[in-house]
Amino acid sequence: MATRIDRILAEHSAASIPEEPRPGPSAAPSLTYSDSSDEQDAEEPRQPEPRRRRASTRLIAQSPADRITGETTTQLIQRCCGGGCCLGLGRPKKDDILFEQIEFPDNDAYRSLCLKIDQIPATLNGVCDLPEQTAFLQPVRRPSTVPSPTESASSLVEKGASPGTADIEKTLHSLSLEDLDTRIQPPSYVQPHPPHHVFPARVHSTRELTRPGAEKRTFHFDLDVTNYPAGEDTDFKVGGAIGVSAPNETAMVDEVLDLLLVPRFLRDKPVLLRTTKGRWPTVWGDDQARELVTTRRDLLTWCSDIQSYPPTKQLLRILAEHATDPDERKILLFLCSAEGQGVFCDFRTGPHVTLDQLLYAFPSAKPPLDLLLSVLQPLMPRFYSLSNDPHESFLTRDGKQHRLIEIAVTVHSTPDFRTGARAGVGSGFFQRQALAFLEAQQRGEKDPEFYIPMFKGLMANPLAKQFVSDGPMLLIGAGVGIAPFRGFVQRRLKTANCANKVWVLQGIRDSLVDELYSGEWGVHEDEVKRVVQSRRGEGRYVQEEVQAQADLVWYIINSVDGRVFVCGSSRGMGEGVETKQISHGRDGKEKRRRRWGAMHAFAADIGAF
């Protein structure tokens, strides 16, 4: 019985397949005028059209392993760079490619790169060209026009009888190093945006704001800027930020020089640097050719970033050109080719790779230092918000009045193939200075000498510019983003007409270990500040607290000169605060969006990695 029913259902299904509709004569009148309309009444017989196939769908692949990349759509979107390189379009099939058998480097540095390479084609296409060398290191030689300092020449100089004496002294001066201690500040040619000059600010004191158990360590610094050079039009302001020219770690610089086989007696020896174009080794100098005297150590310490940027094809191409091991050279060329584009994209979007890590991974690659400097990224300054009122922070020491500025720095870490974790360029430098200062104090040193190379940076950012009003103010910050608001509150609580007009929402993980500046906000701290914990108690975020305080937020925004400042991650917390406030209010949603966009001031956290 069941078999008969199945047969009937199959026959019924086969007879019920829909067909494409056949076009027939239209019943609608023609809208085209013709003199022979009467002759068209007799319609000509139509030729029967062949039956067309109905639309259908064919399954290409049921398993992700059968697709082009062997990944699901979600996995592809997460790792794709957007260039279509990982789809393998236009490449020949693997059956038509000859592969080479190579031996991969057997060291921890190479394994930490996580290169997903199975086989390498014998022929590589689209290998990038060797980059142009724009930096050249040459020995400093005395020009032939400059005589030796003989006795007669000395007498001529003293009497002023030689007409070329001034030119000779100028030439000798240009071929010598400047009188600067580059252990505490960069050479003068590393000049930030004019008219700023780097000033070594002495560390007056430092302390750790977080407690053991915090996910990230945060340090507070008091910097002495009493002797900051005059002549700049801008002054330190509440809510402003200083620029810090943080150097690369000395141990890492020595390691790179060791791997490049640069002799130790040459590292601090004066050398003539000649560049053909570009801004390097300056920060924001003009794009032009340069000639200056420096040292190899100074260039690698203060001018080139050796750990913050992902590797480029130009860098890998230089390593491949100077690799003596054929297998290492083949791997590097593969990463620079069209066939290795997908692996290269994964490589760039993976963990941060330092220069010494690459040199350890491919030990046979020993490129010249000046060629390497031509493709490394410049070492840029980091910016940090002031966490005090710089107009009110003075200290009397040694019978003199000293001016202090205060900043807070959170240490950012990233995985390292040897030590497990390493700090960033800027935050790592601050952490080393803080720990060394505290250790010196524990040894009994009264006034340890440690310096921070800084300059007046962003004193005209929205935080500093919009603070001049006397209207009500709401300050929303998370983590170290709360630091600049401390100076705001200190200033406000001292102004009579601003009393009871400032509120602070501080987002933290756990108040027991990472609440910054607890008890240092002045009088009535409990009335002006509310702490929101995400990992303790209710487990709320700042965005949710903004929603709970919607009445206060809209009171401030609708007040005369009212200001709402959000300091932290603009894409995370900043957008979350805006979304919560727009979606919950008394007016229409579109009206709230326009008013919020017109009346609030956003400022991204100036602290850098």
XYZ file of C-alpha atoms in Angstrom:
609
model
C 0.000 0.000 0.000
C 2.808 2.409 0.913
C 4.607 1.609 -2.338
C 1.503 2.408 -4.373
C 1.012 5.719 -2.568
C 4.638 6.680 -3.222
C 4.228 5.897 -6.948
C 1.074 7.999 -7.186
C 2.775 10.947 -5.442
C 5.767 10.703 -7.777
C 3.549 10.721 -10.875
C 1.554 13.638 -9.529
C 4.735 15.616 -8.786
C 6.135 15.009 -12.263
C 2.939 16.249 -13.857
C 2.811 19.379 -11.708
C 6.131 20.933 -12.721
C 5.366 24.587 -13.571
C 6.157 25.789 -17.063
C 7.250 29.168 -18.332
C 4.211 31.253 -19.362
C 3.848 31.538 -23.117
C 3.349 35.033 -24.468
C -0.077 35.566 -25.985
C -1.837 38.429 -27.739
C -2.263 41.494 -25.521
C -5.757 42.725 -24.835
C -4.547 46.285 -24.204
C -4.910 48.783 -27.069
C -1.823 49.904 -28.934
C -0.430 53.305 -27.876
C 1.500 53.748 -31.138
C -0.218 55.814 -33.833
C -0.114 54.425 -37.399
C -1.901 55.343 -40.617
C -2.398 51.699 -41.376
C -4.018 50.813 -38.118
C -6.956 49.275 -39.889
C -4.665 46.947 -41.759
C -3.173 45.759 -38.468
C -6.492 44.471 -37.204
C -5.818 41.259 -39.015
C -3.049 39.813 -36.867
C -0.415 37.682 -38.539
C -0.041 34.154 -37.209
C 2.781 33.765 -34.660
C 5.535 31.207 -34.961
C 5.635 28.810 -32.010
C 8.593 29.612 -29.715
C 10.744 26.839 -28.312
C 10.081 25.943 -24.713
C 12.635 27.530 -22.371
C 14.073 25.873 -19.294
C 12.723 27.079 -16.007
C 14.996 28.762 -13.476
C 16.900 26.427 -11.194
C 19.580 26.490 -8.495
C 22.620 24.252 -8.442
C 24.595 23.455 -5.269
C 28.239 24.350 -5.772
C 29.680 23.132 -2.486
C 28.084 21.698 0.613
C 31.208 21.694 2.782
C 33.492 24.718 3.429
C 36.472 22.511 2.575
C 35.188 22.208 -1.016
C 35.065 25.958 -1.581
C 37.741 28.142 -3.104
C 39.483 29.054 0.145
C 38.313 26.169 2.339
C 36.692 28.591 4.796
C 33.222 29.598 5.812
C 31.940 33.023 4.806
C 32.343 34.341 8.349
C 35.947 33.179 8.531
C 36.725 34.735 5.162
C 35.258 38.106 6.114
C 37.187 38.205 9.381
C 40.587 37.727 7.774
C 40.063 39.255 4.318
C 41.950 42.468 3.553
C 39.364 43.508 0.945
C 41.648 43.237 -2.061
C 40.319 39.918 -3.340
C 43.791 38.398 -3.176
C 42.788 35.443 -1.000
C 40.151 34.210 -3.459
C 42.823 32.978 -5.847
C 41.072 34.443 -8.901
C 42.930 34.020 -12.136
C 45.510 31.617 -10.749
C 46.264 28.318 -12.439
C 45.092 25.111 -10.841
C 47.413 23.347 -8.459
C 47.684 20.430 -10.855
C 49.540 22.666 -13.313
C 52.073 24.034 -10.757
C 55.433 22.561 -9.908
C 56.341 22.861 -6.243
C 59.733 22.923 -4.580
C 60.676 20.955 -1.531
C 62.125 23.383 1.009
C 63.175 23.106 4.620
C 61.592 25.651 6.910
C 63.775 27.408 9.537
C 63.869 25.487 12.791
C 63.793 28.230 15.421
C 61.287 29.715 17.853
C 61.218 33.076 16.089
C 60.085 31.551 12.804
C 57.443 29.408 14.497
C 56.095 32.495 16.271
C 55.383 34.107 12.875
C 52.620 31.488 12.321
C 53.151 31.415 8.552
C 50.651 29.048 6.952
C 52.901 27.781 4.161
C 52.557 24.201 2.922
C 54.312 24.284 -0.445
C 56.012 26.977 -2.499
C 55.734 27.052 -6.313
C 58.943 26.695 -8.268
C 58.043 29.801 -10.277
C 56.807 32.916 -8.494
C 54.918 35.706 -10.243
C 54.466 39.340 -9.298
C 57.417 39.544 -6.899
C 57.734 43.165 -5.790
C 60.786 45.072 -6.923
C 63.664 45.848 -4.629
C 62.845 49.213 -3.002
C 64.852 52.303 -3.734
C 67.572 53.111 -1.238
C 67.088 56.643 0.054
C 69.494 56.650 3.042
C 73.257 56.224 2.837
C 75.798 56.016 5.668
C 79.279 57.232 4.805
C 82.387 57.705 6.941
C 83.189 61.229 8.065
C 86.383 62.284 6.291
C 88.273 65.545 6.576
C 87.908 67.473 3.302
C 91.106 68.006 1.341
C 90.574 71.770 1.500
C 90.885 71.745 5.296
C 94.571 71.851 6.362
C 95.939 69.913 9.299
C 96.104 71.856 12.559
C 99.814 72.695 12.319
C 101.566 75.299 14.427
C 101.618 77.865 11.647
C 97.944 77.376 10.961
C 97.180 77.900 14.630
C 99.075 81.151 14.649
C 97.213 82.331 11.581
C 93.899 81.600 13.217
C 94.849 83.540 16.304
C 96.016 86.562 14.309
C 93.038 86.421 11.963
C 95.301 86.627 8.913
C 93.737 83.722 6.996
C 90.740 84.749 4.865
C 89.404 81.163 4.776
C 89.523 80.572 8.531
C 85.778 81.094 9.024
C 84.941 78.623 6.246
C 87.367 76.058 7.692
C 85.827 76.338 11.162
C 82.323 76.067 9.693
C 83.285 72.927 7.751
C 84.858 71.296 10.794
C 81.824 72.160 12.915
C 79.427 70.627 10.370
C 81.430 67.396 10.447
C 81.165 66.957 14.212
C 78.408 65.752 16.504
C 76.321 68.299 18.373
C 76.800 68.707 22.102
C 73.711 66.787 23.264
C 73.297 63.881 25.631
C 71.341 61.536 23.376
C 70.820 59.163 26.269
C 68.063 61.434 27.597
C 66.895 63.304 24.486
C 66.968 62.828 20.702
C 69.311 64.737 18.389
C 68.086 68.197 17.409
C 67.305 67.130 13.849
C 64.505 64.948 15.255
C 62.338 68.034 15.555
C 58.574 67.726 15.937
C 56.191 70.194 14.396
C 57.730 73.722 14.458
C 58.168 75.683 16.639
C 58.346 72.855 19.188
C 61.700 71.464 20.322
C 62.205 68.360 22.427
C 62.997 69.173 26.047
C 64.287 66.583 28.564
C 61.875 67.067 31.480
C 63.201 65.685 34.729
C 61.012 63.202 36.592
C 60.192 64.777 39.940
C 58.268 61.759 41.231
C 56.352 58.744 39.998
C 54.033 56.140 41.481
C 51.831 53.286 40.366
C 48.128 54.071 40.392
C 46.901 50.495 39.992
C 47.271 47.711 42.534
C 48.460 44.111 42.147
C 45.864 42.114 40.244
C 44.926 44.809 37.726
C 44.860 43.729 34.071
C 46.929 46.766 33.037
C 49.446 48.779 35.038
C 49.058 52.570 35.153
C 51.768 54.967 36.354
C 51.541 58.605 37.406
C 54.367 61.046 36.614
C 55.219 64.500 37.937
C 57.467 66.223 35.384
C 59.502 69.337 36.117
C 59.096 71.855 33.257
C 60.559 74.854 35.054
C 63.358 75.281 32.524
C 61.254 74.607 29.444
C 62.629 76.900 26.685
C 60.796 80.173 26.210
C 59.820 81.515 22.818
C 56.808 79.318 22.034
C 53.470 81.090 21.865
C 51.471 78.271 23.462
C 51.423 77.412 27.154
C 50.320 74.331 29.066
C 46.530 74.247 29.437
C 43.952 72.252 31.334
C 42.932 69.378 29.078
C 45.959 69.805 26.843
C 48.433 67.096 25.895
C 52.204 66.876 25.670
C 54.140 65.058 22.984
C 56.753 62.527 24.050
C 59.596 61.385 21.782
C 59.976 57.920 23.264
C 63.073 55.968 22.152
C 63.351 52.318 21.253
C 64.556 50.109 24.079
C 68.353 50.060 24.343
C 68.515 46.275 24.629
C 66.433 45.843 21.477
C 68.594 48.342 19.554
C 71.765 46.486 20.545
C 70.133 43.215 19.580
C 69.297 44.475 16.084
C 72.837 45.811 15.621
C 74.240 42.465 16.764
C 72.042 40.568 14.301
C 73.151 42.889 11.490
C 76.815 42.302 12.450
C 77.500 45.987 13.047
C 80.789 46.197 15.015
C 80.476 47.681 18.485
C 83.205 50.266 17.883
C 81.175 51.697 14.964
C 77.834 52.062 16.730
C 78.643 55.320 18.534
C 81.159 56.608 16.016
C 80.176 59.727 14.010
C 78.897 58.882 10.545
C 77.652 61.029 7.673
C 73.996 60.371 6.850
C 72.906 61.368 3.351
C 69.271 61.069 2.271
C 67.986 61.629 -1.251
C 64.364 62.512 -0.390
C 61.670 62.240 2.246
C 61.207 63.625 5.758
C 63.192 60.997 7.596
C 65.085 61.225 9.964
C 62.992 64.229 11.049
C 59.444 63.834 12.290
C 57.544 66.556 10.438
C 60.335 68.193 8.480
C 60.233 69.117 4.806
C 60.442 66.499 2.080
C 63.985 67.098 0.867
C 67.489 65.665 0.652
C 69.671 65.988 3.758
C 73.240 65.598 4.954
C 74.032 65.477 8.650
C 76.424 63.871 11.101
C 75.001 61.383 13.565
C 75.622 57.855 14.863
C 74.157 54.510 13.946
C 72.846 54.055 17.475
C 71.013 57.396 17.454
C 69.326 56.622 14.143
C 68.048 53.266 15.335
C 67.132 54.576 18.803
C 65.319 57.803 17.985
C 64.390 57.794 14.286
C 63.105 54.377 13.119
C 60.318 52.283 14.618
C 61.428 48.669 14.997
C 58.418 47.152 16.754
C 55.093 48.969 16.219
C 54.266 48.381 12.547
C 53.495 45.142 10.677
C 56.180 44.085 8.180
C 55.925 45.389 4.624
C 56.776 43.677 1.371
C 59.622 46.151 0.860
C 61.203 45.018 4.123
C 60.760 41.336 3.291
C 62.161 41.926 -0.188
C 65.340 43.415 1.271
C 65.724 40.475 3.633
C 65.259 38.071 0.714
C 67.866 39.898 -1.372
C 70.505 39.491 1.347
C 69.557 36.007 2.603
C 72.319 33.503 1.919
C 70.242 30.429 2.757
C 68.240 29.381 -0.361
C 65.254 28.112 1.634
C 64.954 31.316 3.642
C 65.267 33.353 0.454
C 62.514 31.321 -1.201
C 60.143 31.806 1.737
C 60.729 35.560 1.784
C 60.249 35.842 -1.986
C 57.058 33.799 -1.691
C 55.671 36.353 0.782
C 56.468 39.098 -1.743
C 54.784 37.305 -4.674
C 51.249 37.035 -6.012
C 51.080 33.362 -5.023
C 51.857 34.236 -1.396
C 49.482 37.191 -1.144
C 46.994 35.341 1.049
C 49.709 34.192 3.459
C 51.122 37.723 3.525
C 47.698 39.181 4.418
C 47.392 36.764 7.338
C 50.958 37.644 8.341
C 50.279 41.388 8.422
C 46.995 41.100 10.296
C 48.409 38.707 12.892
C 50.397 39.526 16.038
C 52.864 42.429 15.974
C 56.242 41.367 14.594
C 59.404 43.192 15.636
C 62.468 43.712 13.477
C 64.668 41.555 15.677
C 62.043 38.796 15.519
C 62.317 38.774 11.709
C 66.113 38.725 11.860
C 66.008 35.826 14.305
C 63.500 33.963 12.121
C 65.692 34.322 9.005
C 69.236 34.294 10.468
C 71.032 34.269 7.108
C 69.583 37.672 6.121
C 72.124 40.397 6.944
C 71.147 43.522 4.949
C 73.142 46.771 5.274
C 71.845 49.066 7.982
C 71.357 52.076 5.692
C 69.284 50.019 3.230
C 67.139 48.800 6.114
C 66.659 52.348 7.391
C 65.309 53.324 3.963
C 62.172 51.197 4.411
C 61.540 51.244 8.186
C 58.693 53.423 9.419
C 59.653 56.644 11.254
C 59.428 56.638 15.033
C 56.558 59.023 15.792
C 55.894 60.904 19.046
C 53.226 59.724 21.458
C 50.753 62.134 23.077
C 49.535 62.082 26.683
C 46.866 64.220 28.332
C 47.694 66.407 31.314
C 46.015 65.125 34.465
C 46.327 68.322 36.534
C 45.803 72.062 36.334
C 49.237 73.230 35.097
C 48.552 76.797 36.246
C 48.242 75.739 39.879
C 50.917 73.048 40.187
C 54.101 74.449 41.735
C 56.603 73.084 44.227
C 59.348 74.735 46.221
C 62.604 72.785 46.202
C 66.156 73.890 46.927
C 64.876 77.380 47.638
C 63.399 77.672 44.135
C 59.884 77.383 42.786
C 59.427 74.566 40.280
C 56.545 74.159 37.856
C 55.156 70.642 37.472
C 52.868 68.944 34.995
C 51.251 65.560 35.654
C 50.339 62.711 33.306
C 49.073 59.140 33.651
C 50.246 56.325 31.366
C 48.748 52.851 31.002
C 51.148 50.133 29.898
C 49.987 48.285 26.792
C 51.448 44.855 26.153
C 51.512 42.482 23.177
C 52.715 38.873 22.821
C 56.460 38.287 22.483
C 58.076 35.108 21.174
C 60.701 34.994 23.958
C 59.418 36.700 27.088
C 55.710 36.062 26.533
C 54.760 39.754 26.514
C 56.381 43.052 25.705
C 55.279 46.649 26.177
C 54.753 49.246 23.484
C 57.294 51.893 22.531
C 55.780 54.758 24.515
C 54.197 52.959 27.453
C 57.172 50.607 27.717
C 59.544 53.571 27.951
C 57.476 55.129 30.738
C 57.316 51.847 32.612
C 61.108 51.413 32.462
C 61.656 54.971 33.699
C 59.153 54.554 36.535
C 60.556 51.251 37.751
C 64.145 52.517 37.550
C 63.186 55.674 39.483
C 61.446 53.690 42.233
C 64.359 51.248 42.497
C 66.797 54.148 42.853
C 64.691 55.574 45.675
C 64.655 52.212 47.410
C 68.469 52.145 47.229
C 68.540 55.424 49.135
C 69.160 57.922 46.326
C 67.678 61.271 47.296
C 67.060 62.838 43.869
C 67.339 60.225 41.099
C 67.916 61.753 37.683
C 65.570 60.374 35.053
C 64.161 62.319 32.135
C 61.217 62.283 29.723
C 61.903 63.868 26.282
C 58.753 65.915 25.700
C 57.406 69.013 23.958
C 54.249 71.101 24.058
C 51.959 69.127 21.842
C 48.205 69.513 21.511
C 47.210 72.504 23.596
C 44.381 73.477 21.212
C 42.435 70.195 21.159
C 38.659 70.156 21.907
C 39.218 69.335 25.585
C 41.326 72.468 26.112
C 39.341 74.790 23.815
C 35.828 73.975 25.028
C 36.718 74.109 28.733
C 36.633 77.926 28.858
C 32.853 78.040 29.393
C 31.226 78.274 32.832
C 28.213 76.126 31.968
C 27.436 72.717 33.459
C 29.779 69.930 32.410
C 29.559 66.132 32.345
C 32.852 64.243 32.039
C 32.642 60.611 30.903
C 35.798 58.510 30.819
C 36.996 54.927 31.087
C 40.397 53.650 32.173
C 43.219 56.156 31.807
C 40.834 58.331 29.770
C 39.661 59.768 33.090
C 43.069 61.389 33.719
C 42.538 64.743 31.907
C 39.231 65.260 33.720
C 41.062 65.443 37.045
C 42.496 68.809 36.047
C 39.037 69.998 34.960
C 37.516 69.177 38.327
C 40.396 70.768 40.222
C 39.904 73.999 38.297
C 36.112 73.957 38.577
C 35.956 73.373 42.320
C 38.087 76.501 42.843
C 35.708 78.723 40.861
C 32.703 80.046 42.761
C 30.381 80.453 39.767
C 31.156 76.879 38.608
C 30.286 75.172 41.888
C 27.873 72.255 41.604
C 28.207 72.333 37.811
C 30.500 69.386 37.119
C 29.827 65.646 37.198
C 32.140 62.716 36.446
C 31.271 59.184 35.287
C 34.332 56.942 35.665
C 34.307 53.501 34.079
C 36.657 50.866 35.526
C 36.885 47.087 35.813
C 37.332 46.661 39.563
C 37.524 49.526 42.047
C 39.771 47.494 44.350
C 42.660 47.315 41.870
C 42.294 49.856 39.042
C 40.381 52.921 40.231
C 42.642 55.818 39.233
C 43.117 58.908 41.429
C 40.737 57.748 44.131
C 40.489 60.486 46.759
C 42.455 63.014 44.639
C 39.602 64.953 43.033
C 39.333 67.627 45.721
C 36.505 68.313 48.142
C 33.064 66.787 47.641
C 34.473 63.988 45.493
C 31.551 61.685 46.333
C 29.109 64.307 45.083
C 30.727 64.961 41.705
C 32.024 61.491 40.752
C 30.294 58.181 40.199
C 32.318 54.987 39.634
C 30.892 52.336 37.305
C 32.433 48.855 37.607
C 32.196 46.303 34.796
C 33.769 43.290 36.550
C 32.482 43.742 40.083
C 29.108 44.297 41.709
C 26.327 44.936 39.195
C 28.740 44.640 36.280
C 27.611 47.743 34.371
C 29.368 49.722 31.666
C 29.608 53.486 31.290
C 27.169 53.395 28.371
C 24.504 51.845 30.595
C 25.101 54.421 33.316
C 24.658 57.206 30.762
C 21.285 55.701 29.904
C 20.360 55.646 33.608
C 21.448 59.289 33.959
C 19.557 60.440 30.846
C 17.800 63.277 32.690
C 21.114 64.732 33.862
C 22.650 64.417 30.407
C 19.815 66.216 28.661
C 19.732 68.900 31.340
C 23.394 69.662 30.625
C 23.008 69.584 26.854
C 20.010 71.924 26.912
C 21.719 74.361 29.302
C 23.563 77.458 28.153
C 27.236 76.558 27.502
C 26.610 72.977 28.609
C 29.291 70.498 27.627
C 29.561 66.706 27.549
C 33.067 65.282 27.145
C 33.761 61.635 26.351
C 37.366 60.527 26.726
C 38.261 56.993 25.776
C 37.878 54.708 22.771
C 35.867 56.617 20.148
C 34.673 53.436 18.419
C 33.831 51.546 21.576
C 32.759 53.623 24.518
C 32.247 56.882 22.580
C 29.839 55.389 20.077
C 28.118 53.433 22.849
C 27.480 56.583 24.876
C 26.095 58.381 21.835
C 23.838 55.468 20.866
C 22.419 55.086 24.364
C 21.690 58.779 24.725
C 20.089 59.169 21.307
C 17.876 56.101 21.753
C 16.599 57.187 25.182
C 15.311 60.740 25.514
C 12.219 62.835 25.684
C 12.338 64.328 22.167
C 12.103 62.590 18.822
C 14.991 60.333 17.895
C 16.054 62.382 14.860
C 15.845 65.605 16.845
C 17.941 64.094 19.632
C 20.550 62.994 17.096
C 20.858 66.489 15.601
C 21.012 68.158 18.992
C 23.569 65.680 20.315
C 25.788 66.133 17.262
C 25.599 69.912 17.460
C 26.049 70.484 21.183
C 28.577 67.954 22.432
C 32.342 67.765 21.996
C 34.073 64.433 21.570
C 37.767 64.036 22.303
C 39.615 60.793 21.707
C 41.951 59.520 24.373
C 45.356 61.057 23.611
C 47.336 58.312 25.351
C 49.139 56.248 22.662
C 50.577 52.744 22.255
